[in-house]
XYZ file of C-alpha atoms in Angstrom:
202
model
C 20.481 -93.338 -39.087
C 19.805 -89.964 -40.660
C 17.531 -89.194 -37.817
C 20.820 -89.560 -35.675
C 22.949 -87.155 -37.497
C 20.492 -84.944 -37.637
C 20.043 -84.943 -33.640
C 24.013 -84.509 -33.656
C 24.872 -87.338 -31.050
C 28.417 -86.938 -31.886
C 28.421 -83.270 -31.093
C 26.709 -84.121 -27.896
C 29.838 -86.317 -27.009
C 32.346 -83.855 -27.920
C 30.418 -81.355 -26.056
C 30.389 -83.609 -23.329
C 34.028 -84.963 -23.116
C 35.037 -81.209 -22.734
C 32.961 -80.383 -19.520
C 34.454 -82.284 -16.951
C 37.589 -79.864 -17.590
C 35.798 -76.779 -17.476
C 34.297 -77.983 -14.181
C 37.588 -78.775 -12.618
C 38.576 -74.975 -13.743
C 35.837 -73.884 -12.557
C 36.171 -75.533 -9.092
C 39.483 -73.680 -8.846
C 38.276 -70.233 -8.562
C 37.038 -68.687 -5.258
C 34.020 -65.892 -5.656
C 33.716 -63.229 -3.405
C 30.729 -60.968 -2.852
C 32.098 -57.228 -2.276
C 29.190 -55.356 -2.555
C 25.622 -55.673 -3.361
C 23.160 -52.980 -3.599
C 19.310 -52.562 -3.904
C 18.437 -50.090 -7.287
C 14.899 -48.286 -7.218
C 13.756 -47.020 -10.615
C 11.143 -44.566 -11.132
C 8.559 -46.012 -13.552
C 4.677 -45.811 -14.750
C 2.860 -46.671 -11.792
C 5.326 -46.618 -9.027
C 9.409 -47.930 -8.585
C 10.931 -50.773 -9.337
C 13.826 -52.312 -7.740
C 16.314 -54.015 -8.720
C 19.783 -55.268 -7.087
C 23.653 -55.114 -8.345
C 25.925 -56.598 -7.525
C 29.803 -56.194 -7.337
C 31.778 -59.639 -7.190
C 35.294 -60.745 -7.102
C 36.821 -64.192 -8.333
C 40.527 -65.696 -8.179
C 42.474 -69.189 -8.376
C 44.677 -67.562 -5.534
C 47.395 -68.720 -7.758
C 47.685 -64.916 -9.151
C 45.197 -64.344 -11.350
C 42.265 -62.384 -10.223
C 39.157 -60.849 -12.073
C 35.896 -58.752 -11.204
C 32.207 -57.926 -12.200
C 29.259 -56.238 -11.573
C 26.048 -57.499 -12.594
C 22.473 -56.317 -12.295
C 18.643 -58.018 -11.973
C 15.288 -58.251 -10.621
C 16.502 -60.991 -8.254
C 19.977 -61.016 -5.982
C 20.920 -64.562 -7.213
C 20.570 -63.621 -11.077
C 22.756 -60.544 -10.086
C 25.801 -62.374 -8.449
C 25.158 -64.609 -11.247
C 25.968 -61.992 -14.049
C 28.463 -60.451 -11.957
C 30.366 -63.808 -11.245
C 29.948 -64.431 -15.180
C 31.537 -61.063 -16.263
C 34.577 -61.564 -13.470
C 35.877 -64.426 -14.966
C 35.821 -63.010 -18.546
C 37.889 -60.538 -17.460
C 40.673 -62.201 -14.791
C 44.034 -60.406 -14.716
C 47.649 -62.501 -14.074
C 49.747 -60.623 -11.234
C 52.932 -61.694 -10.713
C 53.512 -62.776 -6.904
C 56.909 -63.266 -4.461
C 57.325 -66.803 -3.488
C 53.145 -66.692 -3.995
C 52.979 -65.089 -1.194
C 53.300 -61.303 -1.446
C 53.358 -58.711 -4.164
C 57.038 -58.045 -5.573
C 57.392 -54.082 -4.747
C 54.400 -51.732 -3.141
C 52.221 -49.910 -5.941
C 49.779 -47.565 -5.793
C 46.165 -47.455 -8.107
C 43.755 -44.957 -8.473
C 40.057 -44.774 -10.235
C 38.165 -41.563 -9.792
C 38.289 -40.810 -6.325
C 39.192 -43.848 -5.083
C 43.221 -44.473 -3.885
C 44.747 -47.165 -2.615
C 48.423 -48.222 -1.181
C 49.560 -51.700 -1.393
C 52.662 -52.677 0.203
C 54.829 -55.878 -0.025
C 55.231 -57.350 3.634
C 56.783 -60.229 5.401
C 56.061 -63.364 6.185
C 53.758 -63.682 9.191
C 51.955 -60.195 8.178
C 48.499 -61.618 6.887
C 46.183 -59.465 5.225
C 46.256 -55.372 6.220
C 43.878 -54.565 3.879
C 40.697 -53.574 5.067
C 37.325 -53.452 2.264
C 40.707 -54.688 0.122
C 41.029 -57.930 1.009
C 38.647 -59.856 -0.815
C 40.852 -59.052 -4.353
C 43.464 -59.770 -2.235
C 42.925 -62.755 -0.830
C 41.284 -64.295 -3.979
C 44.354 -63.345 -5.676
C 46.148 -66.090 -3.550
C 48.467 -62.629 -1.606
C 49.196 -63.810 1.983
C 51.313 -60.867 3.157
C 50.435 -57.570 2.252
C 49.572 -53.902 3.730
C 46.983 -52.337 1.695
C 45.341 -48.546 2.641
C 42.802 -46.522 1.359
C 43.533 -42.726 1.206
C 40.434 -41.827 -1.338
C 37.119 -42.839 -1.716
C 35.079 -45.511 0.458
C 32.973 -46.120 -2.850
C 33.487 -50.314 -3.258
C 33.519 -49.706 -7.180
C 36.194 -47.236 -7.275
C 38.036 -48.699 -4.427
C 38.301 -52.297 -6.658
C 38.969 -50.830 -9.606
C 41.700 -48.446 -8.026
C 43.505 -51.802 -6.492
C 43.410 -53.317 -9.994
C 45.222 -50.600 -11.037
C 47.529 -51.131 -8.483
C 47.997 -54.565 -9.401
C 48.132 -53.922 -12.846
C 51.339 -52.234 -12.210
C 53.059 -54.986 -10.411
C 56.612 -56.653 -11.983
C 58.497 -59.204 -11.307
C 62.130 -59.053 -11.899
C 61.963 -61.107 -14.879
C 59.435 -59.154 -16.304
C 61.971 -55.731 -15.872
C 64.506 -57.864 -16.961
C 63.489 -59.023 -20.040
C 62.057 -55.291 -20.680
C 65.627 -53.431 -20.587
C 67.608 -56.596 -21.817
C 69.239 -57.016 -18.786
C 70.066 -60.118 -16.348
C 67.714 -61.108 -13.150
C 70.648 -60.580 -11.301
C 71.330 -56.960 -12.920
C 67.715 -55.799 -11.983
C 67.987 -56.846 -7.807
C 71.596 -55.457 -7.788
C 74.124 -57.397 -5.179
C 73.977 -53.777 -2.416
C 75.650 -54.448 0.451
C 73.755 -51.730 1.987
C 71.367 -54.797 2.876
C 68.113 -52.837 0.555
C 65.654 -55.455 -0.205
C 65.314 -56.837 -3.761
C 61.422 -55.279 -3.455
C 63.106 -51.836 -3.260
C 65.424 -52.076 -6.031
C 62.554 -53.711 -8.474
C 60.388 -50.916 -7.216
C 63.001 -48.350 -8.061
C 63.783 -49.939 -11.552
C 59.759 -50.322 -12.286
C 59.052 -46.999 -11.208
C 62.062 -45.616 -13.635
């Protein structure tokens, strides 16, 4: 019996009884490869090479995350990248979880990108965008690049972009006024996206 305790069966179970929830999370998330890219490093006796990777991952249900990893071996490097994409997933707050609430725009270095809320039936304008886009669950959007083609900066400027994002509640609750306050009843027929984009931006 002390043999048993030692060996921590109970642990075990614990451990156990927790993993088919993590799985089921797990299942939820979509990865997407953006980017990989073969390293050479100049060593003793010749180069070495090694691969990185840049990944994406989402639930499409607004949260969205990415990673870069790097190894001998392309499946180690997805591997780390995948890893260090889910440690760091973002929430964005999405219209009718379809589109993004006003347009934005993100920069990193030289990259800059545009994203634009859009209407039903739009899809995906987004060009090398789309895979944070689409794994953040965003179904109508117009997305442009005006900076860099570099897939690091260009991912890291559209976080920016996303970072940015607000939902009416969010303004609301931030200047201690009603939902209703923040859209504004304009009978000059301007969308709700303009006036939350006005009131974000201010």
């Amino acid at each position: 019996m002390a043999r048993g305790n030692e060996r921590g069966g109970g642990d075990r179970r614990d451990r156990n009884r927790g993993n088919p929830a993590d799985d089921r999370a797990d299942s939820d998330i979509v990865e997407k490869l953006v980017h990989i890219n073969r390293v050479a490093a100049t060593v003793k006796g010749g180069r070495r090479f090694s691969f990185a990777a840049l990944m994406v991952v989402g639930d499409q249900k607004g949260r969205v995350g990415f990673g870069h990893g790097k190894a001998r071996e392309v499946p180690e490097a997805i591997r780390k990248a995948t890893e260090e994409a889910k440690k760091s997933m973002i929430r964005v707050p999405l219209r009718e979880s379809r589109t993004l609430h006003h347009d934005g725009n993100g920069r990193w270095g030289a990259g800059k990108v545009m994203v634009r809320a859009a209407p039903p039936g739009t899809g995906v304008i987004a060009g090398p965008m789309r895979a944070v886009l689409e794994t953040l669950g965003v179904q109508d959007v117009v997305g442009k690049s005006v900076g860099s083609s570099n897939p690091y900066n260009m991912v890291r400027a559209t976080f920016e972009a996303l970072k940015a994002q607000a939902s009416p509640r969010q303004v609301a609750a931030k200047r201690g006024k009603k939902v209703s306050d923040v859209i504004g009843r304009r009978s000059d027929g301007a969308s709700a996206e303009s006036a939350v984009a006005a009131d974000a931006e201010g």
